């Protein structure tokens, strides 16, 4: 019953097989290998438009490098107050961009237009005293397991265009969002105004593989130099690229994310029926946030072997619990956990 | 009727005289001159404790360098949402520290304990995913012309100590605050738990002179190297130090700030009596924030030759106006401005 | 006949097996997994002293992070003029440290004491105008395939101690150097005065795994935060750590490096006997540098299917060629290449 | 007899007068004042072409900001091994640019074409592993008191153009070089291919005033934001700009530099006639480098009240002494110093 994160799972056989297949003979290094060179076509097909692809191995690297491509040193990045880039990457965006992150509050993890407007009005364009608004980062799905509708993304992108801001999407759980929305990858990215995407594969089953996807090559800039000088250009890049390729081949990404999402939905259904449980957020991807009435109940769940994170400060009287499902979460674990909660309450 | 800022005034004769006196013969460069060497004793006397003093020439330099001394690259600086360091220094603190600024909201420009607690709870000490809480920056007086009571500062410092945070005071208008509080310089700084102060002289009448004051030499660290590599070590430092010395000599700082504050009080009294005017903040130092009913009235004031800043977004229906008084603001200008407002409304 | 680099080879079965074994069930993320936790003991045994181990996935990350731990922002890193950190990492050390790299020339890739002294005399300790000497970085084996004797390292470390400098070893090809020297890992590291080592596994057969090894925990500082904010903390760290563990288990590192070195020696023997070939450097690890009389000969080798890098500027009349052997270089390729050279000349 | 530096002198009356004149009434802040606005025209006249001017207060700020405008973060700046930016600014260029400085050796302080070519060949354009050649910085006059002929500058600029590098001139002693060359300011800057100049006024008599001059507005980029976020935008900018204006008015710069240079020539003549003295560099501006036979002689000069810097490492047997003359150096001091040397030897 490990719901601590989707990164506590390992990798499905398809990923391991891809690594093994990639390990045949010599190949060019630093991304000139065959697997890496195939990625451009495969991701372009996936998105239905010509994209530029840069594989990296961690989500923090993908995000920080993507933001550094669209944000000058004197720029402002707007993001949700609870965005991973703001609260979970130890200042990586500041390190890579040297810019300022300005958090936008909202209860459901999604940046709102009114929140953006409020945040942006403190930073006047062309005023040398103000860090200059440069970009917006959206997490899809969000840190609270919610998903932006394509219309949400389009509306924010329209604001961004009007204000000359670039739009980044942190897609650490992009596959889960796609499955949830049932739309095409294009619909919720470039067609909705996204300029650059951190396409996550690790949380969805890769060992360590993410892709920075530029929909507009004008934003690429010095990316390849920045990646290298950050130490994120792998000499044996084929082993990173092979994982990404495997994710796209036969829509593996979809199968894996569909399972994860369905386990979250199963949790939602089970937990929602238990008196004393309150679901704190709509379950739209692979995460479930819910409260139990007290810490005694929470600890009783831990005692029964469940692993999860406490999402509220420990001092809060009503514990908010986060559950994350992965491609590997067994239905039995879900059912067992629901049973435990029922027992405990 | 120039109320645009206290930096639109020049310098009083005492400052010019100090420059002229400093210009006699050769002297050592880079801070080894006689004026600079006298500063340690003079500032130590001023504060009633041994301090370490680093003169610089701009407030942004003072703040950014001070913060960089107490904040590691992976650190968090908490400050008010409208703090100068957050919204008026074009990201200087991020440039110098490489750290993250986390804004704390409040209506009156003062960081509150509850705001600090809310902001801090997203950044867990010892958790490698989180930028690490490192420092708090307080503006004294604030960007909204309010002043922290010594008990306010002590309460925040107590929180800071408990959370292992250092406390910085942005004293661009420190003299105005001191005059307002009527306390000693010690009372509202080291005795109240402040670790490092940006002592501002420029807004109070210097050409360009500020001092970074460390109350605890343990925080000095690599300051002298950072100042040099930032280009803020003046070769002819005597001309910066002479201004600071002049400010302390004969309590010039007090005379200048007393005048500025009294002009603000006079504005407050005059404006407060006019129907249609609302004072938006208590006038505690040398700034006045008030609203007039509409932009027609605001423009009418500009047409009559008044200079001031619009502090609310232009789109707001009720304009919020900021007036700043300086050591040089004539009482006649104050009275004339009040008369204009009366006329216009 | 791929001698372009040791990173054009894939991975030996032991590494793949380790990945597969690591992929069982859920495990803690971000380095709290079982494989990562075993590394401290295994590397401490390997080095015969208690070490602190931080796995990362690229050599550039290992070097830049290690240097950032021992070099303040206003510091100087001394390194060989041709050091990987200086000419092959696109400024990564400057990005991570914000410090200055000062190159030291020498004909054989090894930093010399006299070169260090010459370079250091421009940067006076305690003089605020000068970036402050902070560290020395040695590549073992060097970029020219030579190896520092333990006495070389000790002599440089003695200088370092006297000058209050820390010593970093870039061990991207550390295993090759160890095999060449026939000494213990301790002999040429901490016993010879090295403070922090980038232990390379990738060039020796890992998919992407390096370890930053601190011999003195006093130097660790904020490493874990810096690694995270650089995006080099892997969520599924077990797959990086498993590779490092596999390298140590049963001395796999030694077997792999022994093969690579012996192939280089075989090349040296074969090429050295051919008139017209000049070996440019002693072959002490897994690299061979030699000249052929003209570019026609060089091109003829390429035409025969050999892959290698031209190490001299293309404009030079006498081409300097670099050959690198890996754990996977077949003896037949070596012999065939030697035959080709004989044919061509 | 203070020959320690040209920054140990104060300011001539014209500079003080300019400060006093600037101190009349209120004026706009942050460079919107009248003096600052006149600078564009005055400097454009001075250079005979339209220039963009940014006043700052220190030479290190001017250099670091200028370099940051023409050098990307992954760039290389080539400069002389003894350049101020490399050895006397505590890493300021690295801080502002995040790029790599590559020193070029030569005996007389001037970057040579062959030295540039040697240095540049390690950094291949378009190769992601290499920091990318971006700019060349020339000091005019140099740190060794020599002066580039206009043909020297043109030749280096031609190389720069061919290699797509921008050219920066560190003109901390630009006026001294101009007087020495007897050419127009245009001849040795934009007409000779210089893109951006740090125009120094401080060493020539200002209290603290330098101007970054862009000859090609395409290089200006984000300069105004970078200056602000570095803390180098003065609120009371009029006092900096007034100094620059005073330097240009009536060719004050020329009168001051002519005196300084003539004092250096007088030293050269006097010292050159003394047996045992060796002039180490041609005296082409306001600095004299010479050796005395031993440290006893050097110390005897100090004992007689002379102030100067020892330019060779203290361990060297033959002391190399640097003398710098300023606008304020009295001829009597020169003659007295020469007399002292004669006495001592």
PDB file of C-alpha atoms in Angstrom, chain A residues 2 5-13 16 19-20 23 25-30 57-58 60-61 64 84 88-96 201-208 225-226 228-236 238-239 307 327, chain C residues 2 5-13 16 19-20 23 25-30 57-58 60-61 64 84 88-96 201-208 225-226 228-236 238-239 307 327:
ATOM      1  CA  UNK A   2       2.613   2.512  -1.124  1.00  0.00           C
ATOM      2  CA  UNK A   5       4.401   8.991  -4.689  1.00  0.00           C
ATOM      3  CA  UNK A   6       4.329   7.745  -8.239  1.00  0.00           C
ATOM      4  CA  UNK A   7       8.100   7.781  -8.157  1.00  0.00           C
ATOM      5  CA  UNK A   8       8.319   4.974  -5.625  1.00  0.00           C
ATOM      6  CA  UNK A   9       7.414   2.512  -8.368  1.00  0.00           C
ATOM      7  CA  UNK A  10      10.122   1.193 -10.626  1.00  0.00           C
ATOM      8  CA  UNK A  11       9.669   0.694 -14.352  1.00  0.00           C
ATOM      9  CA  UNK A  12       7.445  -1.497 -16.509  1.00  0.00           C
ATOM     10  CA  UNK A  13       9.082  -4.213 -18.653  1.00  0.00           C
ATOM     11  CA  UNK A  16      13.677  -2.142 -19.234  1.00  0.00           C
ATOM     12  CA  UNK A  19      17.294  -0.042 -22.204  1.00  0.00           C
ATOM     13  CA  UNK A  20      18.469  -3.521 -23.109  1.00  0.00           C
ATOM     14  CA  UNK A  23      22.662  -1.429 -25.328  1.00  0.00           C
ATOM     15  CA  UNK A  25      27.325  -1.993 -29.828  1.00  0.00           C
ATOM     16  CA  UNK A  26      28.816   1.437 -30.008  1.00  0.00           C
ATOM     17  CA  UNK A  27      26.805   4.527 -30.801  1.00  0.00           C
ATOM     18  CA  UNK A  28      27.477   8.225 -30.950  1.00  0.00           C
ATOM     19  CA  UNK A  29      27.467  10.063 -27.685  1.00  0.00           C
ATOM     20  CA  UNK A  30      25.869  13.270 -26.380  1.00  0.00           C
ATOM     21  CA  UNK A  57      16.788  12.895 -16.869  1.00  0.00           C
ATOM     22  CA  UNK A  58      14.935  14.759 -14.122  1.00  0.00           C
ATOM     23  CA  UNK A  60      13.589  19.629 -12.083  1.00  0.00           C
ATOM     24  CA  UNK A  61      16.158  19.874 -14.866  1.00  0.00           C
ATOM     25  CA  UNK A  64      14.479  24.865 -14.813  1.00  0.00           C
ATOM     26  CA  UNK A  84       6.500  22.222  -7.805  1.00  0.00           C
ATOM     27  CA  UNK A  88       9.624  21.541  -4.327  1.00  0.00           C
ATOM     28  CA  UNK A  89      12.717  22.224  -6.384  1.00  0.00           C
ATOM     29  CA  UNK A  90      14.883  23.963  -3.776  1.00  0.00           C
ATOM     30  CA  UNK A  91      15.139  27.099  -5.852  1.00  0.00           C
ATOM     31  CA  UNK A  92      16.213  25.412  -9.086  1.00  0.00           C
ATOM     32  CA  UNK A  93      14.347  27.920 -11.262  1.00  0.00           C
ATOM     33  CA  UNK A  94      16.079  30.801  -9.501  1.00  0.00           C
ATOM     34  CA  UNK A  95      19.440  29.072  -9.983  1.00  0.00           C
ATOM     35  CA  UNK A  96      18.922  28.483 -13.689  1.00  0.00           C
ATOM     36  CA  UNK A 201       8.077  10.138 -18.266  1.00  0.00           C
ATOM     37  CA  UNK A 202       9.685   9.280 -14.936  1.00  0.00           C
ATOM     38  CA  UNK A 203       6.580   9.435 -12.769  1.00  0.00           C
ATOM     39  CA  UNK A 204       4.782   7.425 -15.445  1.00  0.00           C
ATOM     40  CA  UNK A 205       7.295   4.585 -15.384  1.00  0.00           C
ATOM     41  CA  UNK A 206      10.650   5.605 -16.832  1.00  0.00           C
ATOM     42  CA  UNK A 207      13.810   5.153 -14.786  1.00  0.00           C
ATOM     43  CA  UNK A 208      14.688   8.775 -15.318  1.00  0.00           C
ATOM     44  CA  UNK A 225      24.534  25.142 -24.217  1.00  0.00           C
ATOM     45  CA  UNK A 226      22.572  25.631 -21.029  1.00  0.00           C
ATOM     46  CA  UNK A 228      25.460  21.060 -21.222  1.00  0.00           C
ATOM     47  CA  UNK A 229      26.754  23.603 -18.725  1.00  0.00           C
ATOM     48  CA  UNK A 230      24.199  22.402 -16.214  1.00  0.00           C
ATOM     49  CA  UNK A 231      25.550  18.868 -16.523  1.00  0.00           C
ATOM     50  CA  UNK A 232      22.354  17.523 -18.062  1.00  0.00           C
ATOM     51  CA  UNK A 233      23.741  16.404 -21.409  1.00  0.00           C
ATOM     52  CA  UNK A 234      24.276  12.672 -21.031  1.00  0.00           C
ATOM     53  CA  UNK A 235      27.228  11.112 -22.805  1.00  0.00           C
ATOM     54  CA  UNK A 236      25.287   7.878 -23.245  1.00  0.00           C
ATOM     55  CA  UNK A 238      20.757   6.738 -25.985  1.00  0.00           C
ATOM     56  CA  UNK A 239      19.707   5.246 -22.673  1.00  0.00           C
ATOM     57  CA  UNK A 307       2.466   4.788   2.955  1.00  0.00           C
ATOM     58  CA  UNK A 327       1.261   2.551 -13.344  1.00  0.00           C
TER      59      UNK A 327
ATOM     60  CA  UNK C   2      35.310   3.034 -32.740  1.00  0.00           C
ATOM     61  CA  UNK C   5      35.547   7.891 -26.922  1.00  0.00           C
ATOM     62  CA  UNK C   6      34.986   5.451 -24.099  1.00  0.00           C
ATOM     63  CA  UNK C   7      31.452   6.775 -23.913  1.00  0.00           C
ATOM     64  CA  UNK C   8      30.462   5.360 -27.285  1.00  0.00           C
ATOM     65  CA  UNK C   9      30.307   1.896 -25.721  1.00  0.00           C
ATOM     66  CA  UNK C  10      27.163   0.782 -23.938  1.00  0.00           C
ATOM     67  CA  UNK C  11      27.188  -1.142 -20.698  1.00  0.00           C
ATOM     68  CA  UNK C  12      28.421  -4.593 -19.656  1.00  0.00           C
ATOM     69  CA  UNK C  13      25.840  -7.197 -18.591  1.00  0.00           C
ATOM     70  CA  UNK C  16      22.159  -4.115 -16.971  1.00  0.00           C
ATOM     71  CA  UNK C  19      19.272  -2.191 -13.202  1.00  0.00           C
ATOM     72  CA  UNK C  20      16.951  -5.144 -13.580  1.00  0.00           C
ATOM     73  CA  UNK C  23      13.562  -2.769 -10.469  1.00  0.00           C
ATOM     74  CA  UNK C  25       8.674  -3.393  -6.219  1.00  0.00           C
ATOM     75  CA  UNK C  26       8.392   0.017  -4.670  1.00  0.00           C
ATOM     76  CA  UNK C  27      11.257   1.721  -2.921  1.00  0.00           C
ATOM     77  CA  UNK C  28      11.850   5.108  -1.360  1.00  0.00           C
ATOM     78  CA  UNK C  29      12.699   7.912  -3.709  1.00  0.00           C
ATOM     79  CA  UNK C  30      15.355  10.637  -3.819  1.00  0.00           C
ATOM     80  CA  UNK C  57      24.406  10.849 -13.360  1.00  0.00           C
ATOM     81  CA  UNK C  58      26.952  12.865 -15.335  1.00  0.00           C
ATOM     82  CA  UNK C  60      29.979  17.397 -15.494  1.00  0.00           C
ATOM     83  CA  UNK C  61      27.453  17.430 -12.661  1.00  0.00           C
ATOM     84  CA  UNK C  64      30.694  21.218 -10.977  1.00  0.00           C
ATOM     85  CA  UNK C  84      37.769  18.894 -18.964  1.00  0.00           C
ATOM     86  CA  UNK C  88      34.851  20.635 -22.232  1.00  0.00           C
ATOM     87  CA  UNK C  89      32.045  21.501 -19.853  1.00  0.00           C
ATOM     88  CA  UNK C  90      30.742  24.674 -21.477  1.00  0.00           C
ATOM     89  CA  UNK C  91      31.407  26.722 -18.389  1.00  0.00           C
ATOM     90  CA  UNK C  92      29.622  24.408 -15.951  1.00  0.00           C
ATOM     91  CA  UNK C  93      32.072  25.151 -13.117  1.00  0.00           C
ATOM     92  CA  UNK C  94      31.508  28.882 -13.573  1.00  0.00           C
ATOM     93  CA  UNK C  95      27.744  28.293 -13.547  1.00  0.00           C
ATOM     94  CA  UNK C  96      27.812  26.249 -10.362  1.00  0.00           C
ATOM     95  CA  UNK C 201      31.589   5.036 -13.656  1.00  0.00           C
ATOM     96  CA  UNK C 202      30.018   6.065 -16.965  1.00  0.00           C
ATOM     97  CA  UNK C 203      33.132   5.975 -19.132  1.00  0.00           C
ATOM     98  CA  UNK C 204      33.979   2.655 -17.516  1.00  0.00           C
ATOM     99  CA  UNK C 205      30.665   1.036 -18.458  1.00  0.00           C
ATOM    100  CA  UNK C 206      27.765   2.505 -16.514  1.00  0.00           C
ATOM    101  CA  UNK C 207      24.768   3.917 -18.368  1.00  0.00           C
ATOM    102  CA  UNK C 208      25.111   7.156 -16.477  1.00  0.00           C
ATOM    103  CA  UNK C 225      20.710  21.288  -1.487  1.00  0.00           C
ATOM    104  CA  UNK C 226      22.923  22.254  -4.386  1.00  0.00           C
ATOM    105  CA  UNK C 228      18.681  19.186  -5.719  1.00  0.00           C
ATOM    106  CA  UNK C 229      18.463  22.736  -6.995  1.00  0.00           C
ATOM    107  CA  UNK C 230      20.644  21.786  -9.933  1.00  0.00           C
ATOM    108  CA  UNK C 231      18.171  19.049 -10.867  1.00  0.00           C
ATOM    109  CA  UNK C 232      20.629  16.256 -10.168  1.00  0.00           C
ATOM    110  CA  UNK C 233      18.739  14.494  -7.404  1.00  0.00           C
ATOM    111  CA  UNK C 234      17.015  11.576  -9.100  1.00  0.00           C
ATOM    112  CA  UNK C 235      13.603  10.552  -7.841  1.00  0.00           C
ATOM    113  CA  UNK C 236      14.323   6.942  -8.765  1.00  0.00           C
ATOM    114  CA  UNK C 238      18.016   3.447  -6.953  1.00  0.00           C
ATOM    115  CA  UNK C 239      18.726   3.020 -10.645  1.00  0.00           C
ATOM    116  CA  UNK C 307      36.435   6.494 -35.697  1.00  0.00           C
ATOM    117  CA  UNK C 327      35.807  -1.945 -21.502  1.00  0.00           C
TER     118      UNK C 327
END
